[in-house]
Amino acid sequence: MNKQLSIDNPEIFFDRELSWLDFNYRVLEEAADPVNPILERLKFLCITESNLDEFYMVRVAGLRGILMSGNDGKSLNGMRYSEVFQRISKKVSQFVEAQYEILINSILPELKEKRINIIEDPALLLEEEIHHIQRYYKEQVSSVLTPLAIDTSHPFPHILNKTLNLAISLSNENDPREARKSLAVVQVPSVLPRFLQLPQNNGDRRFFPLEGIIKLHLGDLFYGMIVHEVHPFKIIRDSDMDLSDDVTDDLLSSVKLELKNRIWGEAVRLDINHNASQILRQILQFSLKIKEHEIFPIPHLLSLSDLMYFYDLSDTANLKFNYLKPRTGLKFESMNKIFRMIRKEDIMLHHPYDSFQEVENFLKMASTDPKVLGIKMTLYRTSGGSPIIEYLKQAAENGKQVTVLVELKARFDEERNIQWAQKLEDSGVHVVYGFIGLKIHCKLILVVRREDMKINRYVHLSTGNYNSTTARFYTDISLFTNNEEITEDAGFLFNAITGFAKLPRLKQLSVAPYYLKDDMLRFVKQEMENAKEGKEARIIMKMNSLVDPDLIVALYQASVEGVKIELVIRGICCLKPGIPGLSENISVRSIVGRLLEHSRIYIFWNGGDHRIFLASADCMPRNFNKRFETMFPILDKGIQSKILNIMELQLKDNVKARLLNPDGSYTKLVPGESIPVDSQTAMVELNEELSKVETI
């Protein structure tokens, strides 16, 4: 083997964490793009903030913990963990500057043009607005505030993760030694809206931040004290779960305990107003036990994700993208019809262009159909108030055998999933909580139905979660099928997860952590062999992240043999494209637009007899080795054509696509003299046309 083509060669990989930061920069580009409606730009800005918070809560916290344990190992690209950590801090500092440059110089001025004003300086308040704020403080705010003094009798309080707080420097007005200052902390209450809408003035909508209201009334909170400075701050804490395989017997109890421990995680980042004095910063730094490079001075409003408040304002439809109305083409009017349609042919849904309600209707029908004997389902994430939970409960109450595999370790959805699981159990549903070392990440429904004295099975498989909220803005593909081999495989998989049965090599499904990675490598190798034989050899892959070093090396090998490889990767990519003699046959593009590209599609040319797969898994070690995942084939030729068309459209995108360069930078494509192709907009328009035809 070429020594260059080895997972031990750091020169052929990008670093995972730095690649993720590059992805967040691409989201920030959308916040800066004047072509996007102003409230959509604001939304993209908010997303970058919530993305960054989660990145620190999990990835940076994990890296920090490794370094604190004394392990300064190397990442895939050969960088020491300490060097990666330093690069992250520098890159995030630059990122925060870019966020606020866009907010201050672009978004806020345009909002003002649209008569939406965020007032920060109290001197700009009108007299009637001040009276309105005073009434609001007295009636709504004052009773939920808790000033916390910090001195020898009052230790530094526990500041909750991601909450907005005020750090206040005070002294006693009767104390002649004014230099003797005290510190107090007030949490800005999250139970109240971050912004107060003031009485309208000549049609302008004016808003004042909650922390500003509290600042105006510090004399009430600290009567008899002199306020020297007051500055908002926010901390981010380590929030990853640590469930040890060798000490955990009860998964449910362990997850509940870890949820309690999460609020006590170590601080990993401090955001504080840039005008805070050095002494105030030092007190917070010492109290929170963080390093200087983990402190980020913020020049304007902290906690940018709170600005989503303005996205939901009334009468702002003209400041957003046009409403995307999903197509409802299946028309599941009756129990018999829905199953008859699936028996006739496989059915593909492309969300959110196709309505997720079709999936919910499938479960709704199955829950009341007297011919349905049982339902089995995996549940990784679902939405608040999901009808899916109610349909599963209803099915159990109707006497059907219902088994639900609930993943308690779905990050940041653990508490919600525990609540769903307990509600389901109360209705007689068999709930399986999964495993300590593995997450149940596959998306799968199996319905067992008696038809004419014969047992028939129906399966729904998906690339995305059973979540009606995210299904409105995540692109995913799902499949209904009655294929005998696939439904049999699904039965084996459920038995393996719920019982002690070993999972055999299945006929159609590739399952992680067993065979999925091996199958993927085998298909890549087959394309390489086809190229050697002079056959057309091509691979198209679409995923969220590409990190697995073995697969990356296999793709390099295929490229060297002449296989054309086109990758559409929204987020992390550790593969270096376009390197002469190594990856010159590989292109990598990232599409970031109004919808979050989430579907996983793997296409192998196979000499013209395409192998096309959809999967719940990205190409990452955690997906291949630490999760139950499914990759399922598309056998119907008509659906194969649809998926090929989707991917060819994405490969033509020259509006929202960025090409990854060999040096790790991304270049946003521009149409130039070519016809502009925005793949997401094109899909919206196609579905609108199909809906018109179906209506006629």
Short mmCIF file of N, CA and C in Angstrom, two decimals, residues 151-211:
data_model
loop_
_atom_site.label_atom_id
_atom_site.label_comp_id
_atom_site.label_asym_id
_atom_site.label_seq_id
_atom_site.Cartn_x
_atom_site.Cartn_y
_atom_site.Cartn_z
N ASP A 151 -19.47 37.57 49.65
CA ASP A 151 -18.45 37.99 50.61
C ASP A 151 -18.06 36.77 51.43
N THR A 152 -17.41 36.98 52.57
CA THR A 152 -16.96 35.83 53.36
C THR A 152 -18.12 35.00 53.89
N SER A 153 -19.27 35.63 54.06
CA SER A 153 -20.44 34.89 54.54
C SER A 153 -21.28 34.32 53.41
N HIS A 154 -21.08 34.85 52.21
CA HIS A 154 -21.87 34.42 51.05
C HIS A 154 -20.93 33.99 49.94
N PRO A 155 -20.69 32.69 49.79
CA PRO A 155 -19.77 32.22 48.74
C PRO A 155 -20.35 32.49 47.35
N PHE A 156 -19.46 32.44 46.38
CA PHE A 156 -19.88 32.68 45.00
C PHE A 156 -21.00 31.70 44.64
N PRO A 157 -22.13 32.21 44.14
CA PRO A 157 -23.28 31.33 43.88
C PRO A 157 -23.04 30.41 42.68
N HIS A 158 -23.83 29.35 42.63
CA HIS A 158 -23.76 28.47 41.46
C HIS A 158 -24.56 29.10 40.33
N ILE A 159 -23.86 29.48 39.29
CA ILE A 159 -24.50 30.12 38.13
C ILE A 159 -24.92 29.04 37.15
N LEU A 160 -26.18 29.02 36.78
CA LEU A 160 -26.70 27.98 35.90
C LEU A 160 -26.17 28.15 34.48
N ASN A 161 -26.02 27.03 33.81
CA ASN A 161 -25.50 26.98 32.46
C ASN A 161 -26.35 27.83 31.50
N LYS A 162 -25.68 28.65 30.70
CA LYS A 162 -26.28 29.44 29.61
C LYS A 162 -27.22 30.54 30.08
N THR A 163 -27.36 30.74 31.39
CA THR A 163 -28.25 31.81 31.86
C THR A 163 -27.54 33.16 31.78
N LEU A 164 -28.32 34.21 31.62
CA LEU A 164 -27.79 35.57 31.58
C LEU A 164 -27.82 36.12 33.01
N ASN A 165 -26.71 36.72 33.44
CA ASN A 165 -26.59 37.24 34.80
C ASN A 165 -25.97 38.63 34.76
N LEU A 166 -26.15 39.35 35.85
CA LEU A 166 -25.51 40.66 36.02
C LEU A 166 -24.50 40.57 37.15
N ALA A 167 -23.27 40.99 36.88
CA ALA A 167 -22.24 41.12 37.91
C ALA A 167 -22.20 42.58 38.32
N ILE A 168 -22.34 42.83 39.62
CA ILE A 168 -22.53 44.20 40.10
C ILE A 168 -21.49 44.52 41.17
N SER A 169 -20.77 45.59 40.96
CA SER A 169 -19.79 46.07 41.94
C SER A 169 -20.43 47.17 42.78
N LEU A 170 -20.37 47.02 44.12
CA LEU A 170 -21.10 47.91 45.02
C LEU A 170 -20.21 48.37 46.17
N SER A 171 -20.61 49.46 46.80
CA SER A 171 -20.02 49.85 48.08
C SER A 171 -21.10 50.51 48.93
N ASN A 172 -20.87 50.51 50.22
CA ASN A 172 -21.84 51.09 51.15
C ASN A 172 -21.71 52.61 51.12
N GLU A 173 -22.84 53.30 50.94
CA GLU A 173 -22.78 54.76 50.83
C GLU A 173 -22.34 55.41 52.14
N ASN A 174 -22.44 54.68 53.24
CA ASN A 174 -22.01 55.22 54.54
C ASN A 174 -20.57 54.83 54.88
N ASP A 175 -19.95 54.08 53.98
CA ASP A 175 -18.57 53.63 54.21
C ASP A 175 -17.63 54.64 53.56
N PRO A 176 -16.84 55.35 54.36
CA PRO A 176 -15.94 56.35 53.77
C PRO A 176 -14.86 55.73 52.90
N ARG A 177 -14.58 54.45 53.10
CA ARG A 177 -13.57 53.78 52.28
C ARG A 177 -14.22 53.28 51.00
N GLU A 178 -14.42 54.14 50.03
CA GLU A 178 -15.15 53.78 48.82
C GLU A 178 -14.46 52.66 48.05
N ALA A 179 -13.13 52.51 48.26
CA ALA A 179 -12.40 51.47 47.54
C ALA A 179 -12.84 50.08 47.99
N ARG A 180 -13.43 50.00 49.12
CA ARG A 180 -13.88 48.70 49.64
C ARG A 180 -15.19 48.33 48.96
N LYS A 181 -15.06 47.63 47.86
CA LYS A 181 -16.24 47.30 47.06
C LYS A 181 -16.65 45.85 47.25
N SER A 182 -17.94 45.62 47.13
CA SER A 182 -18.48 44.28 47.22
C SER A 182 -19.00 43.86 45.85
N LEU A 183 -19.19 42.58 45.72
CA LEU A 183 -19.71 42.04 44.46
C LEU A 183 -21.04 41.34 44.72
N ALA A 184 -21.96 41.51 43.78
CA ALA A 184 -23.24 40.81 43.85
C ALA A 184 -23.59 40.30 42.46
N VAL A 185 -24.42 39.27 42.43
CA VAL A 185 -24.86 38.69 41.17
C VAL A 185 -26.39 38.63 41.17
N VAL A 186 -26.98 39.00 40.06
CA VAL A 186 -28.43 38.86 39.87
C VAL A 186 -28.66 38.09 38.57
N GLN A 187 -29.40 37.01 38.65
CA GLN A 187 -29.74 36.28 37.42
C GLN A 187 -30.90 36.99 36.72
N VAL A 188 -30.71 37.23 35.44
CA VAL A 188 -31.80 37.77 34.63
C VAL A 188 -32.82 36.65 34.45
N PRO A 189 -34.03 36.79 34.98
CA PRO A 189 -34.95 35.65 35.03
C PRO A 189 -35.35 35.13 33.65
N SER A 190 -35.11 33.86 33.43
CA SER A 190 -35.44 33.24 32.15
C SER A 190 -36.93 32.96 32.01
N VAL A 191 -37.68 33.12 33.11
CA VAL A 191 -39.13 32.89 33.05
C VAL A 191 -39.86 34.06 32.41
N LEU A 192 -39.14 35.15 32.18
CA LEU A 192 -39.73 36.33 31.55
C LEU A 192 -39.11 36.52 30.17
N PRO A 193 -39.84 37.18 29.25
CA PRO A 193 -39.26 37.45 27.93
C PRO A 193 -38.00 38.30 28.05
N ARG A 194 -37.03 38.02 27.18
CA ARG A 194 -35.77 38.77 27.23
C ARG A 194 -35.98 40.24 26.86
N PHE A 195 -37.02 40.51 26.06
CA PHE A 195 -37.25 41.88 25.60
C PHE A 195 -38.68 42.30 25.92
N LEU A 196 -38.82 43.54 26.32
CA LEU A 196 -40.14 44.13 26.60
C LEU A 196 -40.51 45.05 25.45
N GLN A 197 -41.68 44.80 24.85
CA GLN A 197 -42.15 45.70 23.80
C GLN A 197 -42.76 46.94 24.44
N LEU A 198 -42.27 48.08 24.01
CA LEU A 198 -42.72 49.36 24.55
C LEU A 198 -43.94 49.85 23.78
N PRO A 199 -44.69 50.81 24.33
CA PRO A 199 -45.84 51.36 23.58
C PRO A 199 -45.41 51.89 22.23
N GLN A 200 -46.20 51.61 21.21
CA GLN A 200 -45.81 52.00 19.84
C GLN A 200 -45.78 53.52 19.71
N ASN A 201 -44.80 53.96 18.94
CA ASN A 201 -44.63 55.39 18.71
C ASN A 201 -44.53 55.65 17.22
N ASN A 202 -45.59 56.20 16.63
CA ASN A 202 -45.62 56.51 15.19
C ASN A 202 -45.35 55.29 14.32
N GLY A 203 -45.84 54.15 14.78
CA GLY A 203 -45.70 52.93 13.99
C GLY A 203 -44.41 52.18 14.21
N ASP A 204 -43.44 52.78 14.91
CA ASP A 204 -42.19 52.07 15.23
C ASP A 204 -42.44 51.09 16.37
N ARG A 205 -41.82 49.92 16.24
CA ARG A 205 -41.85 48.96 17.34
C ARG A 205 -40.51 49.04 18.08
N ARG A 206 -40.60 49.34 19.37
CA ARG A 206 -39.41 49.55 20.18
C ARG A 206 -39.37 48.54 21.32
N PHE A 207 -38.17 48.02 21.59
CA PHE A 207 -38.02 46.96 22.58
C PHE A 207 -36.85 47.29 23.50
N PHE A 208 -37.04 46.95 24.77
CA PHE A 208 -36.01 47.22 25.77
C PHE A 208 -35.65 45.91 26.45
N PRO A 209 -34.33 45.62 26.59
CA PRO A 209 -33.93 44.32 27.15
C PRO A 209 -34.21 44.21 28.65
N LEU A 210 -34.48 43.02 29.09
CA LEU A 210 -34.82 42.77 30.49
C LEU A 210 -33.68 43.16 31.42
N GLU A 211 -32.43 42.88 31.00
CA GLU A 211 -31.31 43.24 31.86
C GLU A 211 -31.22 44.76 32.02
#
